[in-house]
CSV table of C-alpha atoms in Angstrom, one decimal:
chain,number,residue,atom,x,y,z
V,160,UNK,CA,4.7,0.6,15.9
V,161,UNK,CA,2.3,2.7,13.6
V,162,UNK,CA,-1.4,1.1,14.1
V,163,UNK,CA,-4.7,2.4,12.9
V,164,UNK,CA,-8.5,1.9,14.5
V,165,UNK,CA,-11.6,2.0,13.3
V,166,UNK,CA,-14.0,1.7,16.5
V,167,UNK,CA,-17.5,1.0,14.5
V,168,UNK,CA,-17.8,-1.5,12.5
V,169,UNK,CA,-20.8,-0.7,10.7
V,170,UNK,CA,-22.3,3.3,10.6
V,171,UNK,CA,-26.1,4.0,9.6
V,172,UNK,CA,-27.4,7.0,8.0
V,173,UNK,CA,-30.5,8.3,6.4
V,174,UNK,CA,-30.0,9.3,2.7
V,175,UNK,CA,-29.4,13.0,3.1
V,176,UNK,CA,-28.2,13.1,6.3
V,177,UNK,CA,-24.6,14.1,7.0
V,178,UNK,CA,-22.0,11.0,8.3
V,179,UNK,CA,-19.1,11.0,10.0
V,180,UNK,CA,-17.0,7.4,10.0
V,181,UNK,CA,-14.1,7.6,12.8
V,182,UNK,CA,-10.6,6.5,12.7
V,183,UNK,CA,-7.9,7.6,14.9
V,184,UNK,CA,-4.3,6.3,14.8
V,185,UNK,CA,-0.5,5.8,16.1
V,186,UNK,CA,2.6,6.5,14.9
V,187,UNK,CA,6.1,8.0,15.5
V,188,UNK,CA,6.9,11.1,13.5
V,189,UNK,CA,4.2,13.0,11.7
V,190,UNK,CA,1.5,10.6,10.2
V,191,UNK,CA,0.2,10.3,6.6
V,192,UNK,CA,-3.3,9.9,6.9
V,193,UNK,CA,-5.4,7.9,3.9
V,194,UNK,CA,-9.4,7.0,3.2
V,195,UNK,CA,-10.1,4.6,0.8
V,196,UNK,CA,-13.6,2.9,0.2
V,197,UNK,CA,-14.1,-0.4,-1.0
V,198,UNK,CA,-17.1,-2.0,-3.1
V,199,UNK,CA,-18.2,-5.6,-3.3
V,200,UNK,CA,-15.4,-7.7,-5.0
V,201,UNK,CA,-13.6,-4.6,-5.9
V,202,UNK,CA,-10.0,-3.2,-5.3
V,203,UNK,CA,-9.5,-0.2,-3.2
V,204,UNK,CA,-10.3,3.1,-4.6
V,205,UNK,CA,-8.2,6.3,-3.1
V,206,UNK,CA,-10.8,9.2,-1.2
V,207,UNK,CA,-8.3,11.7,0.1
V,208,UNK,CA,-5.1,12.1,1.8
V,209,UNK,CA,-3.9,14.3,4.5
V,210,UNK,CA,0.3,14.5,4.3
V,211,UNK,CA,0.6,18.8,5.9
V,212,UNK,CA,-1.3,21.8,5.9
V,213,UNK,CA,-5.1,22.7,6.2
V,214,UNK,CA,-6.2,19.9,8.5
V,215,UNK,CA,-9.5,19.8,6.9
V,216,UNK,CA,-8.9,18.0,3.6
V,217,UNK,CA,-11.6,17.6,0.6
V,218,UNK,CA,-11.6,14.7,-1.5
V,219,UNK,CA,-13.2,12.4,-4.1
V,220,UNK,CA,-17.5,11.9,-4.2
V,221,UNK,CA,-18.2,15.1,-1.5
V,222,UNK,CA,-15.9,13.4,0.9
V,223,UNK,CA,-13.7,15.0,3.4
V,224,UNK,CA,-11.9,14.8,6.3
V,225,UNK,CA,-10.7,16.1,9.7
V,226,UNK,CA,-7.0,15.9,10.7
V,227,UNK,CA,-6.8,16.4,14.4
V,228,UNK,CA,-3.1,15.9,16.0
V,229,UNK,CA,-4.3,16.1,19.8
V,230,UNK,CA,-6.9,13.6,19.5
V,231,UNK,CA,-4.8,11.7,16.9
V,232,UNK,CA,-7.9,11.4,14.6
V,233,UNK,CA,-9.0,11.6,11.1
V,234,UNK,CA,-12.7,11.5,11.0
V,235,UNK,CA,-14.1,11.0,7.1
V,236,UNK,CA,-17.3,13.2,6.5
V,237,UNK,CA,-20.0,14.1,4.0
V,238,UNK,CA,-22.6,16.6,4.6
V,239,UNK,CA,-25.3,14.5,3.0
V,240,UNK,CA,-25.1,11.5,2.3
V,241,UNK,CA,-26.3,9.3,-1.2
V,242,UNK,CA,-27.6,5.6,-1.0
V,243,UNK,CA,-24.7,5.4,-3.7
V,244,UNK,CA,-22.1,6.5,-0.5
V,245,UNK,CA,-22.8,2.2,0.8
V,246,UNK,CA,-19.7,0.6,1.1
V,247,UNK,CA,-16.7,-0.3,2.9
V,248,UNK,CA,-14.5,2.5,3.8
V,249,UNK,CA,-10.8,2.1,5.2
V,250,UNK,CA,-8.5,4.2,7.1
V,251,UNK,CA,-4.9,4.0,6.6
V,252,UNK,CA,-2.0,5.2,8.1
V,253,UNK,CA,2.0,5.4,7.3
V,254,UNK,CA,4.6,7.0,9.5
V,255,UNK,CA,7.3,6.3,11.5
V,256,UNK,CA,10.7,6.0,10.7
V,257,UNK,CA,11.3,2.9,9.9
V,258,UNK,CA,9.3,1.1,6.8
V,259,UNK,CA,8.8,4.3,5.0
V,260,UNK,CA,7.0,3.2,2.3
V,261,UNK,CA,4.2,0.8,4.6
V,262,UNK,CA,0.6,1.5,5.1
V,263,UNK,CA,-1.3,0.4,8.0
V,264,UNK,CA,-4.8,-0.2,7.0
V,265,UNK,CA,-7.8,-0.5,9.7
V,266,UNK,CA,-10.0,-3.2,10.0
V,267,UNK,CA,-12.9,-0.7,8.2
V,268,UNK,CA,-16.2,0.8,8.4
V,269,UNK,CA,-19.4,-0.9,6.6
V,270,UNK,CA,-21.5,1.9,5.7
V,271,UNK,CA,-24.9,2.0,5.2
V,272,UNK,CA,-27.2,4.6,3.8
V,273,UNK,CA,-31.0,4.0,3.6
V,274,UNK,CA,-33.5,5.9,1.6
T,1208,UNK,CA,-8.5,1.4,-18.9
T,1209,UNK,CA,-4.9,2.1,-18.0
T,1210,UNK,CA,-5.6,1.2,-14.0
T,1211,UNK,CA,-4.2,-1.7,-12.1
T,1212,UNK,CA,-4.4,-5.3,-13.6
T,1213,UNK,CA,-5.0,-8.9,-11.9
T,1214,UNK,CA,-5.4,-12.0,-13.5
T,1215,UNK,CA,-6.8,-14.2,-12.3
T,1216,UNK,CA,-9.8,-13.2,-10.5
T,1217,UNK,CA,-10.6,-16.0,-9.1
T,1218,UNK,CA,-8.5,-18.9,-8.3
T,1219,UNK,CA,-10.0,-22.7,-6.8
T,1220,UNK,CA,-7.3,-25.0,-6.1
T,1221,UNK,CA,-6.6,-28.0,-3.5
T,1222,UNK,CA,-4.4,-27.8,-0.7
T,1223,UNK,CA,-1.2,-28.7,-1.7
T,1224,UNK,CA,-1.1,-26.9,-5.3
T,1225,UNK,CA,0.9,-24.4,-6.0
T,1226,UNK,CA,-0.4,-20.9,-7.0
T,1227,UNK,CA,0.7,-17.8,-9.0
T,1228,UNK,CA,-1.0,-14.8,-9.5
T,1229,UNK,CA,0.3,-12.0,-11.6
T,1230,UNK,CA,-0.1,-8.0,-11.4
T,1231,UNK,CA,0.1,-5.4,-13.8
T,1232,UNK,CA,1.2,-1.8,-12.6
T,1233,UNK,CA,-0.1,1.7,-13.9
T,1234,UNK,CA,2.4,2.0,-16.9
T,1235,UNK,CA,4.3,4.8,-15.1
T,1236,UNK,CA,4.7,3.8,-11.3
T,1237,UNK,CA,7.6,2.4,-10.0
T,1238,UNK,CA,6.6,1.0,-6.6
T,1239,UNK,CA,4.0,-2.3,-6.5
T,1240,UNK,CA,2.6,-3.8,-3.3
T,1241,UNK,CA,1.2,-7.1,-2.4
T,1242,UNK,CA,-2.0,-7.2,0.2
T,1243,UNK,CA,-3.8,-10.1,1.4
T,1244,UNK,CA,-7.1,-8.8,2.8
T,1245,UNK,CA,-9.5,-11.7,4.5
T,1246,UNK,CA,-13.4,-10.8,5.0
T,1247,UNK,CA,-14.2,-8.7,7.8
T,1248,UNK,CA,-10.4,-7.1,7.7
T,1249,UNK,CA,-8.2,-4.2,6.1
T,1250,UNK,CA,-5.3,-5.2,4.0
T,1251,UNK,CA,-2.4,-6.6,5.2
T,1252,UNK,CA,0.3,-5.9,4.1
T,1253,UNK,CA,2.7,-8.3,2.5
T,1254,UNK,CA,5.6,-6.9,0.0
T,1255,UNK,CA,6.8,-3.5,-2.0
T,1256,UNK,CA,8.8,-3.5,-4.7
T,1257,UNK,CA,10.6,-0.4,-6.1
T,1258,UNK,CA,11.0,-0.8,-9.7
T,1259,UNK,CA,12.8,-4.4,-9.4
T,1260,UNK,CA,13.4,-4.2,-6.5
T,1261,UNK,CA,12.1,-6.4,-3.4
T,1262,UNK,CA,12.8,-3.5,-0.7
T,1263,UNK,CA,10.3,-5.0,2.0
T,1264,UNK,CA,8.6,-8.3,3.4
T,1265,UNK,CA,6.2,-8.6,6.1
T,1266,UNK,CA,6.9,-11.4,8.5
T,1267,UNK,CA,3.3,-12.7,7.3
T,1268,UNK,CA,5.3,-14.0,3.9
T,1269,UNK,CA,6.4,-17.3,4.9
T,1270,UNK,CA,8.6,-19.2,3.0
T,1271,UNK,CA,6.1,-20.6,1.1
T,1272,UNK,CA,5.2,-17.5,-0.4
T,1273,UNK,CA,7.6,-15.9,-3.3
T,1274,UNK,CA,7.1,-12.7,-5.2
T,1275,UNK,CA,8.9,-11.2,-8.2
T,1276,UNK,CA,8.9,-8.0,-10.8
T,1277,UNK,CA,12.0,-8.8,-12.8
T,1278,UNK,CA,11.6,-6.0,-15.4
T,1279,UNK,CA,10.5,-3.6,-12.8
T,1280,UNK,CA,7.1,-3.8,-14.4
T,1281,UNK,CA,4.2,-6.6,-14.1
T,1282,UNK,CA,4.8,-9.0,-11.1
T,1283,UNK,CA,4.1,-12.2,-9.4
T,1284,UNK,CA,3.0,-13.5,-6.3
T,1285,UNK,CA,3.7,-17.5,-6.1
T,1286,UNK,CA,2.0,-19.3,-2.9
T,1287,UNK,CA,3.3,-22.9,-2.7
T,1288,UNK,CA,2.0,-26.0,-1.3
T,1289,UNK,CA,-1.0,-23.9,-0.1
T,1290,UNK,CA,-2.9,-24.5,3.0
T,1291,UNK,CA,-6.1,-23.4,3.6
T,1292,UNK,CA,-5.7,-20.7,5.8
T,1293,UNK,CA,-3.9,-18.9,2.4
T,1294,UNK,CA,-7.7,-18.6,1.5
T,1295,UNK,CA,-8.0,-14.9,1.0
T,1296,UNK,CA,-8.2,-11.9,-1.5
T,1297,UNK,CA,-4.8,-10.9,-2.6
T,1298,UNK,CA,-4.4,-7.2,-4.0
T,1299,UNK,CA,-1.7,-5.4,-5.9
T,1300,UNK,CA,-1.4,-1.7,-5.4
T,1301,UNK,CA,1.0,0.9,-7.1
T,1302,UNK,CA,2.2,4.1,-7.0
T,1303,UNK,CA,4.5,6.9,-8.1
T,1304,UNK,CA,7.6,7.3,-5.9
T,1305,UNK,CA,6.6,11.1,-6.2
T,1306,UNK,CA,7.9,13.2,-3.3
T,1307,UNK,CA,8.5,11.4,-0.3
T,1308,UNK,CA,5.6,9.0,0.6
T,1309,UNK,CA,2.6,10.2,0.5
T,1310,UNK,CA,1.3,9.5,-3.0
T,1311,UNK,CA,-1.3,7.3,-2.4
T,1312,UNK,CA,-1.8,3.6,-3.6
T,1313,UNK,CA,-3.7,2.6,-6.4
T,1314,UNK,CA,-5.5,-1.0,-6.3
T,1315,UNK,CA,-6.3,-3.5,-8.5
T,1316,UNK,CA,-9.2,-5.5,-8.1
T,1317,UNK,CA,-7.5,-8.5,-6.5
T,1318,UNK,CA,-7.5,-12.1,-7.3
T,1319,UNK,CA,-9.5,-14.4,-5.0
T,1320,UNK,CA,-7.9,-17.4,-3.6
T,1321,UNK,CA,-10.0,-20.1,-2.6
T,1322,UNK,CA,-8.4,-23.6,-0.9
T,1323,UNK,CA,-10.4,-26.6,-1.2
């Protein structure tokens, strides 16, 4: 079974300062790997995907992220990081062979950036 | 704004009532997805549809839960005789079947259910 964790619950970073929010994951096959942040009463918005290829993957706002197959992780980071960066942020995971089209979501990351 | 749609946003009811909420797709995907996220967790998920098509159900879906896309467009979630433990934020995601799976999922806003 494909499962996806998240071990902090909440990350704090000075305003400028570069963060790193873990996730790390399980699955049969090869994985594809997902960010998404959340805002207060908001949907889901998409970050950044990692599916094949460069295992460092740039996505939306600065963001990016480290695909690493032996430690089974995919670390989301930003060199500097913006009071506006405050939010929820979700890692999400879908492999295996068998519900192709599922995602896994973990239980997510508050973050917290102070000025 | 051509994103995903979900009326209502908020929804009071008492325990017992029945419930539907409704989702509206980006025009041009074919795949919709019903969450039900509850505070402090990630989604879970709940159903995919490809076009009209009900392809998946997660065991959470009891039988008291229904969902539809008859036209392979907008669809609906129905939760009856609800119970308060169906107290969450339900969320309708979509995407383009693109090449294999890895096109990523694109939220509404999600519709608040709260049990009295």
């Amino acid at each position: 079974a494909q499962s996806v964790a998240q071990p902090e619950d909440q990350v704090n970073v000075a305003e400028g300062n570069p963060l790193t929010v873990k996730c790390t994951y399980s699955v049969s096959g090869n994985p594809y790997l997902f960010w998404y942040v959340q805002y207060p009463n908001r949907g889901l918005q998409f970050l950044l995907k990692y599916i094949t290829g460069d295992n460092l993957v740039k996505g939306s706002y600065g963001f990016e992220a480290e695909f690493n197959k032996s430690q089974t992780s995919f670390h989301l980071k930003k060199p500097s990081a913006l009071v506006s960066d405050s939010a929820l942020y979700f890692c999400a995971v879908r492999g295996g062979y068998s519900s192709a089209s599922k995602i896994i979501f973990g239980s997510g990351t508050r973050l917290s950036i102070r000025p | 704004d051509t994103g995903v749609s979900q009326n209502p946003r908020h929804k009071i009811t008492k325990r017992g009532q029945n419930v539907t909420f409704r989702c509206d797709p980006i025009s041009e995907h074919n795949r919709l997805y019903w969450y039900r996220q509850t505070l402090g967790q990630g989604p879970e998920f709940l159903t995919y549809f490809q076009n009209e098509a009900q392809l998946e159900k997660s065991r959470l879906l009891s039988d008291r839960f229904s969902a539809e896309r008859p036209k392979g467009s907008f669809s609906t979630l129905e939760i009856q005789r609800t119970e308060q433990g169906d107290s969450a934020m339900y969320l309708c995601a979509s995407s383009s079947a693109g090449t294999g799976d890895n096109q990523p999922q694109h939220f509404g806003d999600g519709t608040r259910l709260s049990i009295l």
